[in-house]
mmCIF file of C-alpha atoms and ligand atoms in Angstrom:
data_model
loop_
_atom_site.group_PDB
_atom_site.id
_atom_site.type_symbol
_atom_site.label_atom_id
_atom_site.label_comp_id
_atom_site.label_asym_id
_atom_site.label_seq_id
_atom_site.Cartn_x
_atom_site.Cartn_y
_atom_site.Cartn_z
ATOM 1 C CA MET K 262 10.452 -27.597 -28.141
ATOM 2 C CA THR K 263 10.077 -26.393 -31.463
ATOM 3 C CA THR K 264 6.717 -25.093 -33.572
ATOM 4 C CA ALA K 265 8.117 -25.402 -36.499
ATOM 5 C CA THR K 266 7.099 -28.971 -37.697
ATOM 6 C CA LYS K 267 3.829 -29.487 -38.095
ATOM 7 C CA LYS K 268 1.770 -30.834 -34.934
ATOM 8 C CA LEU K 269 -0.003 -34.556 -36.239
ATOM 9 C CA PRO K 270 -3.112 -35.183 -34.391
ATOM 10 C CA PRO K 271 -3.804 -38.000 -31.095
ATOM 11 C CA THR K 272 -3.722 -41.378 -30.953
ATOM 12 C CA THR K 273 -5.063 -43.014 -28.665
ATOM 13 C CA ASP K 274 -3.326 -44.053 -25.160
ATOM 14 C CA PRO K 275 -4.492 -45.407 -21.636
ATOM 15 C CA ARG K 276 -3.004 -42.162 -20.232
ATOM 16 C CA CYS K 277 -5.189 -40.236 -21.895
ATOM 17 C CA GLY K 278 -7.522 -37.680 -19.094
ATOM 18 C CA THR K 279 -3.989 -36.881 -17.428
ATOM 19 C CA THR K 280 -1.189 -34.822 -17.031
ATOM 20 C CA ALA K 281 0.960 -37.637 -18.416
ATOM 21 C CA GLY K 282 -1.150 -38.319 -21.180
ATOM 22 C CA TYR K 283 -0.623 -34.617 -22.105
ATOM 23 C CA THR K 284 2.827 -34.857 -21.952
ATOM 24 C CA ALA K 285 2.798 -38.183 -24.011
ATOM 25 C CA HIS K 286 1.099 -36.289 -26.602
ATOM 26 C CA ARG K 287 3.949 -33.634 -26.864
ATOM 27 C CA ARG K 288 6.653 -36.132 -26.967
ATOM 28 C CA ARG K 289 5.534 -37.786 -29.443
ATOM 29 C CA GLY K 290 5.036 -34.488 -31.375
ATOM 30 C CA GLU K 291 0.937 -34.787 -31.669
ATOM 31 C CA SER K 292 -1.275 -32.417 -30.516
ATOM 32 C CA ALA K 293 -3.408 -33.692 -27.356
ATOM 33 C CA CYS K 294 -6.720 -34.660 -26.916
ATOM 34 C CA VAL K 295 -9.726 -32.912 -25.649
ATOM 35 C CA PRO K 296 -9.286 -34.625 -22.140
ATOM 36 C CA CYS K 297 -5.371 -34.187 -21.719
ATOM 37 C CA THR K 298 -6.118 -30.688 -22.723
ATOM 38 C CA VAL K 299 -8.734 -30.506 -20.049
ATOM 39 C CA ALA K 300 -6.360 -32.292 -17.337
ATOM 40 C CA ASN K 301 -3.253 -30.204 -18.477
ATOM 41 C CA ARG K 302 -4.887 -26.949 -18.231
ATOM 42 C CA LYS K 303 -6.603 -27.796 -14.929
ATOM 43 C CA ALA K 304 -3.299 -28.633 -13.959
ATOM 44 C CA ALA K 305 -1.635 -25.398 -14.781
ATOM 45 C CA ARG K 306 -4.570 -23.508 -12.777
ATOM 46 C CA GLU K 307 -3.864 -25.614 -9.424
ATOM 47 C CA ALA K 308 -0.292 -24.785 -10.210
ATOM 48 C CA MET K 309 -0.787 -20.785 -10.465
ATOM 49 C CA ARG K 310 -3.175 -21.379 -7.704
ATOM 50 C CA ARG K 311 -0.331 -22.931 -5.422
ATOM 51 C CA ARG K 312 2.353 -20.136 -6.462
ATOM 52 C CA ARG K 313 -0.240 -17.059 -5.781
ATOM 53 C CA ALA K 314 -0.791 -18.458 -2.404
ATOM 54 C CA THR K 315 2.482 -17.001 -0.970
ATOM 55 C CA LEU K 316 3.915 -13.461 -1.306
ATOM 56 C CA ALA K 317 7.217 -14.895 -2.538
ATOM 57 C CA GLY K 318 4.587 -16.709 -5.068
ATOM 58 C CA ARG K 319 3.041 -14.145 -6.575
ATOM 59 C CA GLU K 320 5.836 -11.984 -6.112
ATOM 60 C CA ALA K 321 8.164 -14.944 -8.624
ATOM 61 C CA ASN K 322 4.978 -14.448 -11.028
ATOM 62 C CA ARG K 323 4.516 -10.650 -11.206
ATOM 63 C CA GLU K 324 8.648 -10.984 -11.964
ATOM 64 C CA ALA K 325 8.188 -14.280 -14.951
ATOM 65 C CA ASN K 326 4.932 -11.797 -16.139
ATOM 66 C CA ARG K 327 7.517 -8.439 -17.059
ATOM 67 C CA GLU K 328 10.116 -10.272 -17.951
ATOM 68 C CA ALA K 329 7.935 -12.128 -20.405
ATOM 69 C CA SER K 330 6.290 -8.764 -21.205
ATOM 70 C CA ARG K 331 9.772 -7.561 -21.795
ATOM 71 C CA ARG K 332 10.855 -10.042 -24.076
ATOM 72 C CA ARG K 333 7.808 -9.593 -26.536
ATOM 73 C CA ARG K 334 8.614 -6.093 -26.565
ATOM 74 C CA ALA K 335 12.303 -6.635 -27.943
ATOM 75 C CA THR K 336 11.187 -6.630 -31.358
ATOM 76 C CA PRO K 337 9.173 -4.077 -33.501
ATOM 77 C CA ALA K 338 6.340 -6.091 -34.502
ATOM 78 C CA GLY K 339 6.617 -7.231 -30.731
ATOM 79 C CA ARG K 340 6.654 -3.544 -29.757
ATOM 80 C CA GLU K 341 3.914 -3.058 -32.107
ATOM 81 C CA ALA K 342 1.538 -5.400 -31.088
ATOM 82 C CA HIS K 343 1.786 -4.641 -27.466
ATOM 83 C CA LEU K 344 1.157 -1.060 -28.235
ATOM 84 C CA ALA K 345 -2.212 -1.938 -30.018
ATOM 85 C CA ALA K 346 -3.433 -4.746 -27.690
ATOM 86 C CA HIS K 347 -2.835 -1.407 -24.750
ATOM 87 C CA ARG K 348 -5.130 0.503 -27.139
ATOM 88 C CA ALA K 349 -7.392 -2.100 -27.610
ATOM 89 C CA THR K 350 -7.399 -1.965 -24.195
ATOM 90 C CA TYR K 351 -8.184 1.116 -23.850
ATOM 91 C CA ALA K 352 -10.939 1.269 -25.984
ATOM 92 C CA ARG K 353 -13.070 -1.512 -24.840
ATOM 93 C CA LEU K 354 -12.644 0.336 -21.084
ATOM 94 C CA ARG K 355 -14.031 3.598 -21.959
ATOM 95 C CA ALA K 356 -16.415 2.079 -23.830
ATOM 96 C CA ARG K 357 -17.996 0.635 -20.695
ATOM 97 C CA THR K 358 -21.012 1.495 -19.443
ATOM 98 C CA GLU K 359 -21.759 2.829 -15.915
ATOM 99 C CA ALA K 360 -22.745 -0.570 -14.962
ATOM 100 C CA GLU K 361 -20.130 -2.687 -16.255
ATOM 101 C CA ALA K 362 -17.966 0.131 -14.947
ATOM 102 C CA ASP K 363 -18.893 -0.686 -11.157
ATOM 103 C CA ALA K 364 -19.480 -4.812 -12.080
ATOM 104 C CA ASP K 365 -15.606 -4.533 -13.298
ATOM 105 C CA PHE K 366 -15.112 -3.193 -9.774
ATOM 106 C CA LEU K 367 -17.388 -5.448 -7.570
ATOM 107 C CA ARG K 368 -15.321 -8.010 -9.404
ATOM 108 C CA LEU K 369 -11.662 -6.904 -9.189
ATOM 109 C CA ARG K 370 -11.627 -5.196 -5.643
ATOM 110 C CA GLY K 371 -15.134 -6.949 -3.841
ATOM 111 C CA GLN K 372 -17.252 -4.495 -1.793
ATOM 112 C CA THR K 373 -14.706 -1.749 -0.293
ATOM 113 C CA ARG K 374 -10.781 -0.919 -1.466
ATOM 114 C CA PRO K 375 -8.720 0.998 0.339
ATOM 115 C CA CYS K 376 -7.583 4.673 -0.781
ATOM 116 C CA ALA K 377 -4.268 5.517 -1.904
ATOM 117 C CA GLY K 378 -4.585 9.205 0.217
ATOM 118 C CA CYS K 379 -6.365 8.277 2.876
ATOM 119 C CA GLY K 380 -5.493 4.487 3.465
ATOM 120 C CA GLU K 381 -9.099 4.297 4.521
ATOM 121 C CA LEU K 382 -11.647 1.114 3.408
ATOM 122 C CA LEU K 383 -14.067 2.388 1.134
ATOM 123 C CA PRO K 384 -17.071 1.368 -1.557
ATOM 124 C CA ALA K 385 -16.419 2.037 -5.345
ATOM 125 C CA ASP K 386 -19.012 5.445 -5.157
ATOM 126 C CA ALA K 387 -16.364 7.416 -2.758
ATOM 127 C CA PHE K 388 -13.491 7.269 -5.754
ATOM 128 C CA SER K 389 -14.460 9.918 -9.005
ATOM 129 C CA ARG K 390 -15.210 7.538 -12.510
ATOM 130 C CA ASP K 391 -10.955 7.047 -14.042
ATOM 131 C CA TRP K 392 -12.797 5.287 -17.111
ATOM 132 C CA THR K 393 -8.779 4.186 -18.034
ATOM 133 C CA ALA K 394 -8.526 2.389 -14.688
ATOM 134 C CA LEU K 395 -9.251 -1.215 -14.641
ATOM 135 C CA ASP K 396 -11.655 -1.190 -11.124
ATOM 136 C CA GLY K 397 -12.888 2.291 -13.357
ATOM 137 C CA ARG K 398 -12.464 4.378 -10.193
ATOM 138 C CA GLN K 399 -9.295 6.798 -9.596
ATOM 139 C CA ARG K 400 -7.149 5.475 -7.498
ATOM 140 C CA ARG K 401 -7.339 8.343 -4.354
ATOM 141 C CA CYS K 402 -10.992 8.992 -3.084
ATOM 142 C CA ALA K 403 -13.047 11.667 -3.373
ATOM 143 C CA ARG K 404 -13.757 12.925 0.068
ATOM 144 C CA ASN K 405 -12.777 16.198 1.576
ATOM 145 C CA GLY K 406 -9.717 16.194 3.336
ATOM 146 C CA CYS K 407 -8.100 13.360 1.734
ATOM 147 C CA ARG K 408 -5.102 14.638 0.400
ATOM 148 C CA LYS K 409 -4.683 16.516 4.388
ATOM 149 C CA ARG K 410 -4.896 13.329 6.151
ATOM 150 C CA HIS K 411 -3.117 11.470 3.741
ATOM 151 C CA ARG K 412 -0.101 14.067 4.551
ATOM 152 C CA LYS K 413 -0.906 14.021 7.988
ATOM 153 C CA LEU K 414 -0.312 10.054 8.255
ATOM 154 C CA LYS K 415 2.042 10.087 6.667
ATOM 155 C CA ARG K 416 3.847 12.655 8.794
ATOM 156 C CA ASP K 417 2.523 11.246 12.318
ATOM 157 C CA LYS K 418 4.709 8.238 11.411
ATOM 158 C CA LYS K 419 7.816 9.663 10.767
ATOM 159 C CA LEU K 420 7.335 11.870 13.730
ATOM 160 C CA ALA K 421 6.306 8.649 16.024
ATOM 161 C CA ALA K 422 9.864 7.085 14.399
ATOM 162 C CA HIS K 423 11.752 9.800 15.367
ATOM 163 C CA TRP K 424 10.760 9.389 18.987
ATOM 164 C CA THR K 425 11.605 5.829 18.646
ATOM 165 C CA ALA K 426 14.592 6.296 17.327
ATOM 166 C CA GLN K 427 14.759 9.040 20.536
ATOM 167 C CA GLY K 428 13.861 6.392 23.169
ATOM 168 C CA ILE K 429 10.759 8.724 23.441
ATOM 169 C CA ASP K 430 7.233 6.439 23.656
ATOM 170 C CA PRO K 431 5.090 7.910 20.356
ATOM 171 C CA LYS K 432 2.268 6.022 22.935
ATOM 172 C CA VAL K 433 2.696 7.524 26.315
ATOM 173 C CA CYS K 434 3.058 11.353 27.839
ATOM 174 C CA ILE K 435 6.587 11.978 28.185
ATOM 175 C CA TYR K 436 5.880 15.088 30.729
ATOM 176 C CA CYS K 437 3.717 11.885 33.079
ATOM 177 C CA LEU K 438 4.507 8.914 32.020
ATOM 178 C CA THR K 439 0.945 7.980 32.282
ATOM 179 C CA ASN K 440 -1.583 8.942 30.558
ATOM 180 C CA PRO K 441 -1.417 7.561 27.336
ATOM 181 C CA ALA K 442 -0.393 10.070 24.208
ATOM 182 C CA GLU K 443 -3.384 12.457 22.795
ATOM 183 C CA ASP K 444 -1.936 16.052 21.867
ATOM 184 C CA LEU K 445 0.718 16.856 19.547
ATOM 185 C CA GLU K 446 3.075 19.022 22.032
ATOM 186 C CA HIS K 447 4.960 21.981 21.473
ATOM 187 C CA VAL K 448 8.220 21.015 24.199
ATOM 188 C CA MET K 449 8.888 25.003 24.111
ATOM 189 C CA PRO K 450 5.810 26.973 23.275
ATOM 190 C CA LYS K 451 4.903 28.791 20.048
ATOM 191 C CA ALA K 452 4.241 31.381 21.965
ATOM 192 C CA LEU K 453 7.686 31.999 23.472
ATOM 193 C CA GLY K 454 8.783 31.400 19.530
ATOM 194 C CA GLY K 455 8.915 27.213 19.442
ATOM 195 C CA SER K 456 9.202 25.967 16.237
ATOM 196 C CA ASP K 457 6.937 23.044 14.027
ATOM 197 C CA ASP K 458 10.602 21.028 13.811
ATOM 198 C CA PHE K 459 10.442 17.475 14.962
ATOM 199 C CA SER K 460 13.288 18.899 17.386
ATOM 200 C CA ASN K 461 10.121 20.258 19.406
ATOM 201 C CA LEU K 462 7.746 18.049 19.714
ATOM 202 C CA ALA K 463 6.624 15.363 21.726
ATOM 203 C CA PRO K 464 3.657 13.085 22.342
ATOM 204 C CA SER K 465 1.027 14.370 25.661
ATOM 205 C CA CYS K 466 -1.821 14.377 27.236
ATOM 206 C CA SER K 467 -4.420 16.324 27.280
ATOM 207 C CA THR K 468 -3.845 16.635 31.218
ATOM 208 C CA CYS K 469 -0.691 17.377 30.768
ATOM 209 C CA ASN K 470 -0.935 19.914 27.776
ATOM 210 C CA ARG K 471 -3.747 22.024 28.282
ATOM 211 C CA GLY K 472 -5.492 20.624 31.218
ATOM 212 C CA PRO K 473 -5.761 22.834 34.690
ATOM 213 C CA GLY K 474 -2.888 23.564 35.907
ATOM 214 C CA GLY K 475 -1.600 21.755 32.656
ATOM 215 C CA LYS K 476 1.370 23.478 30.337
ATOM 216 C CA HIS K 477 -0.538 25.897 28.411
ATOM 217 C CA ASP K 478 2.592 28.232 27.307
ATOM 218 C CA VAL K 479 4.536 28.316 30.780
ATOM 219 C CA HIS K 480 8.533 27.567 29.744
ATOM 220 C CA PRO K 481 9.045 24.054 29.505
ATOM 221 C CA ILE K 482 11.228 24.066 32.590
ATOM 222 C CA THR K 483 9.735 27.158 35.208
ATOM 223 C CA TRP K 484 6.296 24.487 34.305
ATOM 224 C CA LEU K 485 8.430 21.110 35.022
ATOM 225 C CA ALA K 486 10.176 23.051 38.085
ATOM 226 C CA ILE K 487 6.162 22.459 39.684
ATOM 227 C CA THR K 488 5.002 20.055 38.078
ATOM 228 C CA TYR K 489 7.404 16.982 37.583
ATOM 229 C CA PRO K 490 10.468 18.039 38.991
ATOM 230 C CA HIS K 491 12.013 14.820 38.608
ATOM 231 C CA ARG K 492 11.815 14.922 35.063
ATOM 232 C CA VAL K 493 13.674 17.880 34.181
ATOM 233 C CA ASP K 494 17.031 16.779 33.587
ATOM 234 C CA HIS K 495 15.748 14.147 30.906
ATOM 235 C CA ILE K 496 13.117 16.250 29.822
ATOM 236 C CA ILE K 497 16.205 19.161 28.931
ATOM 237 C CA GLU K 498 17.882 16.227 27.644
ATOM 238 C CA LEU K 499 15.810 15.294 25.202
ATOM 239 C CA PHE K 500 14.877 18.705 24.433
ATOM 240 C CA PRO K 501 18.547 20.549 24.880
ATOM 241 C CA HIS K 502 16.953 23.975 23.244
ATOM 242 C CA ILE K 503 14.828 24.269 25.886
ATOM 243 C CA LYS K 504 17.601 25.341 28.052
ATOM 244 C CA GLU K 505 18.596 28.143 25.858
ATOM 245 C CA THR K 506 15.632 30.144 26.934
ATOM 246 C CA ALA K 507 15.620 29.170 30.646
HETATM 247 ZN ZN1 ZN M 623 -4.956 -37.888 -24.426
HETATM 248 ZN ZN1 ZN M 624 -9.117 8.757 0.648
HETATM 249 ZN ZN1 ZN M 625 1.064 13.414 31.069
#
């Protein structure tokens, strides 16, 4: 489609007010009449909504936008325009009042959004102001220990994956195989030189770990021989290093 030729004024057509009417205007080299423009815009919005309804559609949409932006920035003039638009956006964002920024958060995110650190759904005032962000707030929440919690969550996920790969159910106590896992258990107690490595960690219930008759700082093989003799071989198989100091 070339836009070099000047557009003619619209002529009336029985299809006017529909997308077919719009296409007919374009084919005749005219600018579209108002009802046709409205119909076309509505159809385009509908199509966009349908595309955005699926994950694949959203991805395709994002990729198309990225590609279009890349093409625009390919020339020096396009690049300059792109940067100018960026500067204008940031200037506008920085000029917002607190109320305007709060309205932007509500419009873009609703009442809450997940923290990029701890992952919890939180309202706007749980995040510090960030005047360069579209929603006016930092990505991580400002609550105490958010960063620490984030690190712990990441580690827990990795550890669960490690256990699953070893054939250990992360949700069940490794000793009694009955109670739900509550504690992060050092199979070889730290008091006996056990490490914090994944290879020395297991999910356990609080009873087995620190309850009456629990393992506490006893050597695992000694404790298992008394409490769960039938589990000794399997635990040694999973944690061979406990045998070296038995
Ligand atoms: Zn028309
Ligand atoms: Zn957080
Ligand atoms: Zn247990």
